[in-house]
Coordinates of C-alpha atoms in Angstrom, one line a residue:
M1 CA 136.1 -107.4 229.1
A2 CA 132.5 -108.6 228.9
A3 CA 130.0 -107.8 231.5
G4 CA 130.2 -110.3 234.4
A5 CA 133.8 -111.2 233.6
P6 CA 136.2 -111.5 236.7
R7 CA 138.0 -108.4 237.9
V8 CA 141.5 -107.8 236.8
F9 CA 144.4 -106.4 239.2
V10 CA 146.3 -103.6 237.7
S11 CA 149.7 -105.0 238.4
H12 CA 148.8 -107.8 235.8
L13 CA 148.3 -105.0 233.2
S14 CA 151.7 -103.3 233.5
G15 CA 153.7 -103.8 230.3
I16 CA 151.1 -106.2 228.5
S17 CA 150.7 -105.8 225.0
V18 CA 147.9 -103.7 223.3
F19 CA 146.7 -105.1 220.0
D20 CA 144.3 -103.8 217.0
P21 CA 141.5 -106.0 215.9
N22 CA 143.8 -107.5 213.2
G23 CA 146.2 -108.6 215.8
D24 CA 148.8 -106.2 215.1
Q25 CA 150.7 -104.9 218.3
V26 CA 150.3 -101.2 218.7
G27 CA 152.1 -100.7 222.0
R28 CA 152.4 -101.7 225.7
V29 CA 150.3 -100.5 228.8
R30 CA 152.5 -98.2 231.0
D31 CA 149.8 -97.0 233.3
L32 CA 146.0 -96.5 234.1
V33 CA 144.2 -93.2 234.4
T34 CA 141.4 -92.8 236.9
M35 CA 139.3 -90.0 238.3
L36 CA 138.5 -90.0 241.9
R37 CA 135.1 -89.1 243.2
V38 CA 133.7 -87.4 246.3
G39 CA 133.5 -89.6 249.4
R40 CA 134.0 -93.4 249.2
R41 CA 132.5 -93.9 245.6
P42 CA 134.7 -96.2 243.5
P43 CA 136.7 -94.1 241.1
R44 CA 136.1 -94.4 237.3
L45 CA 138.8 -95.8 235.1
L46 CA 139.1 -93.3 232.2
G47 CA 141.6 -95.1 230.1
L48 CA 145.3 -96.6 229.6
V49 CA 148.7 -94.9 229.1
V50 CA 150.0 -96.8 226.1
E51 CA 153.5 -96.5 225.0
L52 CA 153.9 -96.9 221.2
S53 CA 157.0 -98.6 219.5
T54 CA 158.1 -95.0 218.7
R55 CA 158.3 -94.5 222.8
R56 CA 155.4 -92.0 222.5
R57 CA 153.0 -92.3 225.3
I58 CA 149.3 -91.9 224.2
F59 CA 146.0 -92.0 225.8
L60 CA 143.6 -95.0 225.2
P61 CA 140.1 -94.3 226.4
M62 CA 138.3 -97.4 227.9
T63 CA 135.5 -96.8 225.5
R64 CA 138.0 -98.0 222.7
V65 CA 139.0 -101.2 224.7
T66 CA 137.0 -104.3 223.6
G67 CA 138.8 -106.9 225.7
I68 CA 141.3 -107.6 228.3
E69 CA 142.1 -111.3 228.4
S70 CA 144.9 -113.7 228.2
G71 CA 147.6 -111.1 229.1
Q72 CA 146.7 -108.7 226.3
V73 CA 144.5 -105.6 225.6
I74 CA 142.4 -105.6 222.3
T75 CA 141.3 -102.2 221.1
T76 CA 138.7 -101.0 218.4
G77 CA 141.7 -99.9 216.2
V78 CA 141.0 -96.2 216.5
L79 CA 144.1 -94.6 218.2
N80 CA 144.8 -90.8 218.8
V81 CA 148.6 -90.8 218.7
R82 CA 148.9 -87.3 220.4
R83 CA 151.2 -87.4 223.4
F84 CA 149.4 -88.2 226.7
E85 CA 149.3 -85.2 229.1
Q86 CA 147.9 -85.8 232.4
R87 CA 145.0 -83.4 233.6
P88 CA 144.5 -81.8 237.1
T89 CA 141.6 -84.2 237.9
E90 CA 143.4 -87.4 236.8
R91 CA 145.3 -89.9 238.8
L92 CA 147.8 -92.5 237.6
V93 CA 147.0 -95.9 239.1
L94 CA 150.5 -97.3 238.9
G95 CA 152.4 -94.2 239.4
E96 CA 150.4 -92.5 242.1
M97 CA 148.3 -95.0 243.8
L98 CA 150.2 -98.2 244.6
D99 CA 152.5 -98.1 247.6
R100 CA 150.4 -95.3 249.1
R101 CA 149.6 -95.2 252.8
V102 CA 145.8 -95.4 253.6
H103 CA 143.6 -96.3 256.6
L104 CA 141.0 -99.0 257.1
V105 CA 137.9 -97.3 257.8
E106 CA 136.6 -99.7 260.4
T107 CA 139.7 -99.9 262.6
G108 CA 141.8 -96.8 261.5
E109 CA 144.9 -98.9 261.0
E110 CA 147.2 -97.7 258.6
V111 CA 148.0 -100.1 255.5
T112 CA 150.0 -100.0 252.4
V113 CA 148.3 -100.3 249.0
L114 CA 150.0 -103.3 247.0
D115 CA 147.4 -103.4 244.2
V116 CA 144.0 -102.6 243.1
S117 CA 141.6 -104.2 240.8
V118 CA 139.3 -102.9 237.8
Q119 CA 136.1 -104.3 236.8
Q120 CA 133.6 -103.3 233.9
L121 CA 130.2 -102.4 235.1
P122 CA 127.3 -104.7 234.0
A123 CA 125.6 -103.8 230.6
R124 CA 127.8 -100.7 230.4
R125 CA 131.1 -99.5 229.0
D126 CA 132.1 -97.7 232.2
W127 CA 134.9 -99.3 234.4
E128 CA 135.6 -98.7 237.9
I129 CA 138.3 -99.5 240.6
D130 CA 136.4 -101.9 243.0
R131 CA 138.9 -103.5 245.3
V132 CA 142.1 -102.6 247.0
F133 CA 144.6 -105.2 248.1
V134 CA 146.6 -103.9 251.1
R135 CA 149.3 -105.1 253.7
K136 CA 149.1 -104.2 257.4
G137 CA 152.2 -103.2 259.1
K138 CA 154.5 -100.1 259.1
G139 CA 155.9 -98.6 255.8
G140 CA 159.3 -98.3 254.9
T141 CA 162.0 -100.2 252.8
F142 CA 162.7 -102.8 255.7
R143 CA 159.1 -103.0 257.0
R144 CA 158.0 -106.2 258.6
K145 CA 155.9 -108.1 256.2
G146 CA 152.3 -108.1 257.7
E147 CA 148.8 -109.6 256.8
T148 CA 147.6 -108.8 253.5
L149 CA 143.8 -108.7 252.6
T150 CA 141.6 -107.5 249.7
V151 CA 138.9 -104.9 250.7
E152 CA 136.2 -102.9 249.0
W153 CA 137.3 -99.4 247.9
A154 CA 134.8 -97.9 250.5
A155 CA 136.7 -99.8 253.2
V156 CA 139.7 -97.6 252.9
D157 CA 140.3 -93.8 253.5
G158 CA 143.0 -91.8 252.0
F159 CA 142.3 -91.8 248.4
S160 CA 139.0 -90.2 247.7
L161 CA 138.3 -86.4 247.4
E162 CA 137.2 -84.4 250.5
E163 CA 133.9 -82.9 250.5
H164 CA 135.5 -79.5 251.3
G165 CA 138.2 -77.5 249.4
Q166 CA 138.5 -75.5 246.3
G167 CA 139.5 -76.2 242.7
A168 CA 137.8 -77.7 239.6
E169 CA 138.5 -81.4 240.8
N170 CA 136.2 -81.0 243.6
L171 CA 133.7 -79.0 241.7
L172 CA 133.6 -81.8 239.0
A173 CA 133.3 -84.4 241.6
T174 CA 130.5 -82.7 243.2
F175 CA 128.5 -82.3 240.0
E176 CA 129.5 -85.6 238.6
Q177 CA 125.9 -86.9 238.6
L178 CA 124.4 -84.0 236.7
R179 CA 123.0 -84.4 233.2
P180 CA 125.0 -82.7 230.7
A181 CA 122.3 -80.1 230.3
D182 CA 122.2 -79.3 234.0
L183 CA 126.0 -79.0 234.3
A184 CA 126.0 -77.0 231.1
N185 CA 123.7 -74.7 233.2
V186 CA 126.1 -74.4 236.1
L187 CA 129.0 -73.6 233.7
H188 CA 127.0 -70.9 232.2
H189 CA 126.6 -69.1 235.4
L190 CA 130.2 -69.5 236.5
S191 CA 132.8 -66.6 235.9
P192 CA 134.7 -66.9 232.5
K193 CA 137.8 -67.8 234.4
R194 CA 136.2 -70.4 236.5
R195 CA 134.4 -71.8 233.4
T196 CA 137.6 -72.1 231.6
E197 CA 139.2 -74.1 234.4
V198 CA 136.3 -76.5 234.9
A199 CA 136.1 -77.0 231.0
A200 CA 139.8 -77.7 231.0
A201 CA 139.4 -80.4 233.7
L202 CA 136.4 -82.3 232.1
D203 CA 137.4 -85.4 229.9
D204 CA 136.7 -85.2 226.3
D205 CA 133.6 -86.9 226.1
R206 CA 132.0 -85.2 229.0
L207 CA 133.0 -81.8 227.7
A208 CA 131.6 -82.6 224.3
D209 CA 128.2 -83.5 225.9
V210 CA 128.2 -80.2 227.9
L211 CA 129.3 -78.1 224.9
E212 CA 126.4 -79.3 223.0
E213 CA 123.9 -78.1 225.7
L214 CA 125.6 -74.5 226.1
P215 CA 124.6 -71.2 224.6
E216 CA 126.6 -70.4 221.2
D217 CA 128.6 -67.8 222.9
D218 CA 129.9 -70.1 225.8
Q219 CA 130.8 -72.7 223.2
I220 CA 132.9 -70.5 221.1
E221 CA 134.6 -69.2 224.2
I222 CA 135.4 -72.5 225.8
L223 CA 136.7 -73.9 222.5
G224 CA 138.9 -71.0 222.0
K225 CA 140.6 -71.4 225.4
L226 CA 141.5 -75.0 224.7
Q227 CA 144.7 -76.1 223.0
E228 CA 144.0 -76.7 219.3
E229 CA 144.7 -80.3 219.5
R230 CA 142.4 -80.9 222.4
A231 CA 139.6 -78.7 220.8
A232 CA 139.8 -81.0 217.7
D233 CA 139.5 -84.1 219.9
V234 CA 136.4 -82.4 221.7
L235 CA 134.9 -81.7 218.3
E236 CA 135.5 -85.5 217.3
A237 CA 133.6 -86.5 220.4
M238 CA 130.6 -84.2 219.8
D239 CA 127.7 -85.3 217.6
P240 CA 128.6 -84.4 214.1
D241 CA 125.6 -82.0 213.5
D242 CA 126.5 -80.2 216.8
A243 CA 130.1 -80.0 215.8
A244 CA 129.3 -78.6 212.5
D245 CA 127.0 -76.0 214.0
L246 CA 129.8 -74.8 216.3
L247 CA 132.5 -74.8 213.6
A248 CA 130.1 -72.7 211.3
E249 CA 130.3 -69.9 214.1
L250 CA 134.1 -69.7 213.8
P251 CA 136.3 -67.7 211.4
E252 CA 137.1 -69.6 208.2
E253 CA 140.7 -69.9 209.2
D254 CA 140.1 -71.4 212.5
K255 CA 137.5 -73.8 211.2
E256 CA 139.8 -75.2 208.6
R257 CA 142.8 -75.7 211.0
L258 CA 140.6 -77.6 213.5
L259 CA 139.1 -79.6 210.8
T260 CA 142.6 -80.6 209.6
L261 CA 143.4 -81.6 213.2
M262 CA 140.5 -83.9 213.4
Q263 CA 140.4 -87.7 212.5
P264 CA 139.8 -87.7 208.7
D265 CA 136.6 -89.8 209.1
D266 CA 135.1 -87.5 211.7
A267 CA 136.0 -84.3 209.7
A268 CA 134.4 -85.6 206.4
D269 CA 131.1 -86.1 208.3
V270 CA 131.3 -82.7 209.7
R271 CA 132.1 -81.1 206.3
R272 CA 129.3 -82.9 204.6
L273 CA 126.9 -81.4 207.1
M274 CA 128.3 -77.9 206.8
A275 CA 127.6 -78.2 203.1
Y276 CA 123.8 -77.8 203.9
E277 CA 121.8 -74.7 205.0
E278 CA 121.7 -74.7 208.9
R279 CA 117.8 -74.5 208.9
T280 CA 117.2 -77.6 206.5
A281 CA 116.8 -81.3 207.1
G282 CA 120.5 -81.8 205.9
G283 CA 121.8 -79.2 208.3
L284 CA 119.7 -80.4 211.3
M285 CA 120.6 -84.2 210.8
T286 CA 123.1 -86.5 212.6
T287 CA 125.1 -88.7 210.1
E288 CA 125.2 -91.5 212.9
P289 CA 121.9 -93.2 213.0
I290 CA 121.4 -97.0 213.5
V291 CA 121.7 -98.4 210.0
L292 CA 121.0 -102.2 209.4
R293 CA 120.9 -104.5 206.4
P294 CA 117.7 -106.2 205.5
D295 CA 119.0 -109.7 206.5
A296 CA 119.7 -108.2 210.1
T297 CA 117.4 -109.8 212.8
V298 CA 115.4 -108.3 215.5
A299 CA 117.9 -109.4 217.8
D300 CA 120.6 -107.6 216.1
A301 CA 118.4 -104.5 216.1
L302 CA 117.8 -104.6 219.9
A303 CA 121.4 -104.9 220.4
R304 CA 122.2 -101.8 218.6
V305 CA 119.2 -99.9 220.3
R306 CA 120.6 -101.0 223.6
M307 CA 124.0 -98.9 223.1
E308 CA 124.3 -96.5 226.1
D309 CA 125.7 -93.7 224.0
L310 CA 122.5 -93.4 221.8
S311 CA 120.1 -90.7 222.6
P312 CA 116.3 -91.8 223.2
A313 CA 115.3 -90.2 219.9
L314 CA 118.0 -92.0 217.8
A315 CA 117.2 -95.4 219.7
A316 CA 113.4 -95.0 218.8
Q317 CA 114.0 -96.7 215.3
V318 CA 116.4 -98.3 212.9
Y319 CA 116.9 -97.7 209.3
V320 CA 117.1 -100.6 206.8
C321 CA 119.4 -100.1 203.9
R322 CA 121.6 -101.9 201.1
P323 CA 125.3 -101.7 201.9
P324 CA 127.3 -99.7 202.5
D325 CA 126.0 -99.5 206.1
E326 CA 127.4 -96.0 206.8
T327 CA 126.0 -92.8 205.8
P328 CA 125.6 -92.1 202.8
T329 CA 124.3 -95.7 202.6
G330 CA 123.0 -97.9 199.8
K331 CA 119.5 -97.7 198.9
Y332 CA 117.2 -96.9 201.7
L333 CA 114.4 -99.4 202.1
G334 CA 112.5 -98.4 205.2
T335 CA 112.2 -97.9 209.0
V336 CA 111.6 -100.3 211.8
H337 CA 110.2 -98.7 214.9
F338 CA 111.3 -99.8 218.5
Q339 CA 107.8 -100.9 219.4
R340 CA 107.8 -103.2 216.4
L341 CA 111.0 -104.8 217.5
L342 CA 109.5 -105.6 220.8
R343 CA 106.5 -107.3 219.1
D344 CA 108.2 -109.6 216.8
P345 CA 110.3 -112.7 217.6
P346 CA 114.2 -112.1 217.9
Y347 CA 114.9 -114.2 214.8
T348 CA 112.7 -112.1 212.6
L349 CA 114.6 -110.3 209.7
V350 CA 114.1 -106.4 209.9
G351 CA 113.7 -106.5 206.1
S352 CA 110.3 -108.3 206.5
I353 CA 108.9 -105.8 209.1
L354 CA 109.6 -102.4 207.5
D355 CA 107.5 -99.3 207.7
D356 CA 108.1 -97.9 204.1
D357 CA 104.7 -95.9 203.8
L358 CA 106.2 -92.6 205.1
Q359 CA 108.1 -90.6 202.7
P360 CA 111.6 -89.7 204.0
L361 CA 112.8 -86.1 204.3
A362 CA 114.8 -84.5 201.5
P363 CA 118.0 -82.8 202.6
G364 CA 116.7 -79.4 201.5
A365 CA 113.5 -79.7 203.5
T366 CA 113.1 -76.4 205.3
L367 CA 112.6 -76.2 209.2
P368 CA 108.9 -75.6 209.1
A369 CA 108.5 -78.6 206.9
V370 CA 110.5 -80.8 209.1
A371 CA 108.5 -79.6 212.2
G372 CA 105.4 -80.3 210.4
F373 CA 106.4 -83.9 209.5
F374 CA 107.2 -84.4 213.2
A375 CA 104.0 -83.2 214.3
T376 CA 101.7 -84.8 211.5
Y377 CA 103.2 -88.3 212.2
D378 CA 104.0 -88.1 215.7
M379 CA 107.7 -89.0 215.2
V380 CA 110.8 -88.5 217.4
A381 CA 113.2 -89.0 214.4
A382 CA 113.0 -89.2 210.8
P383 CA 115.3 -90.4 207.9
V384 CA 117.0 -88.0 205.5
V385 CA 117.3 -89.4 202.0
D386 CA 119.0 -87.9 198.9
E387 CA 117.6 -88.1 195.4
G388 CA 119.5 -91.2 194.7
G389 CA 117.7 -93.0 197.3
S390 CA 120.8 -93.1 199.8
L391 CA 120.2 -92.5 203.5
L392 CA 122.2 -89.4 204.4
G393 CA 121.3 -89.1 208.2
A394 CA 118.4 -88.7 210.6
V395 CA 116.8 -85.7 212.1
T396 CA 115.8 -85.9 215.8
V397 CA 112.9 -84.0 217.5
D398 CA 115.4 -82.4 220.0
D399 CA 117.4 -80.7 217.1
V400 CA 114.2 -79.5 215.6
L401 CA 113.4 -77.8 218.8
D402 CA 116.9 -76.4 219.4
H403 CA 116.3 -74.4 216.1
M404 CA 112.7 -73.6 216.8
L405 CA 113.0 -72.1 220.3
P406 CA 114.3 -68.4 221.1
D407 CA 118.1 -68.0 221.0
D408 CA 118.0 -67.5 224.7
W409 CA 115.9 -70.4 225.6
R410 CA 118.8 -72.2 227.4
E411 CA 119.1 -69.2 229.8
T412 CA 115.3 -69.0 230.5
E413 CA 114.2 -72.6 230.8
F414 CA 115.3 -72.9 234.3
H415 CA 113.0 -70.2 235.4
L416 CA 109.9 -72.0 234.6
E417 CA 109.2 -73.0 238.1
E418 CA 109.3 -69.5 239.3
E419 CA 106.9 -68.1 236.8
G420 CA 104.5 -71.3 237.3
A421 CA 102.5 -72.4 240.1
G422 CA 105.4 -72.9 242.4
H423 CA 105.1 -75.2 245.4
G424 CA 101.5 -74.9 246.1
G425 CA 101.6 -71.0 247.0

């Protein structure tokens, strides 16, 4: 569903077919999964519960939905067929929210929820529940039909989480706006029991982001407390280089078991990274930089750079290569920096504006050599190319810093203010 598209009422989604990109039906929508927020902020729509032809119900994240139109849902084609299990922080829209009795904030009048609508946020892949369709009048099977109206989510009371109370649900809602590094700091200082509860309640993508920012001991502890299938899902959601670093710390038997449970393509990327020494360019790199063919345009490159999931360092430049486009690629031709993309017309071919003067990093380049490369050429990311000229991945400056700082830097960085000038004292 493209940005700016009309909202969709969830009653129209119940039972509709779900198709892969080739037009083959994979199942039907049976419910929608949402997560409530503190106060009256619209809830996030996390994904769909899809029933396969085998009657198994699975979870389809909204990030894998490319379109909702003409009574059908189109997916990226990537499905995790593990059975759906509802988590404590999740609410089923059809099963738990419709027919619920709530109150209009302005008048206090009790109303019945008949439907809710969902809408994709502009220029983002996030979805929210934005409107509520309600009926006035008393509840009950033989209730008198009263006036119906559609109101903003914030205009009703009775869904949202209260500010007070206990449980991981409220804690997560309270810290929802924190950056992953800040939420990781919160988790680090919780008791082991509480840390496990909160980690279990986070969705896979959020937990993956947080794990990447936690000290190694916390990572191993949390991963060890998850069910193995969920641990594999979280590893898939992590950046391949971070997943490889984490798996490298596990016993060989555990590592192999988790790799076997991961999707084959994700596991292959991680295995490839684990073949390199940790403190080398090959061990530091991510296998998912932006790769374009030389006949792509500046407009194509900017569209890729705008992708929300990219880190600022990875979005700083694109790598131009011969096919295949996924690492390891065909022949690496050069790099185009973000500033150059902003200076040239949208129709310009990236192959005509290459920066091919700098020698790329070899996968065996040591950490000091990589750091020296970044410092000498003022880079925030650099390509890693093998002897055959194929792009293997890219090293970003944050990964270099992670490995150059003291092992306990994540625990000490938050005390810088106390040791510095303070607040004008």
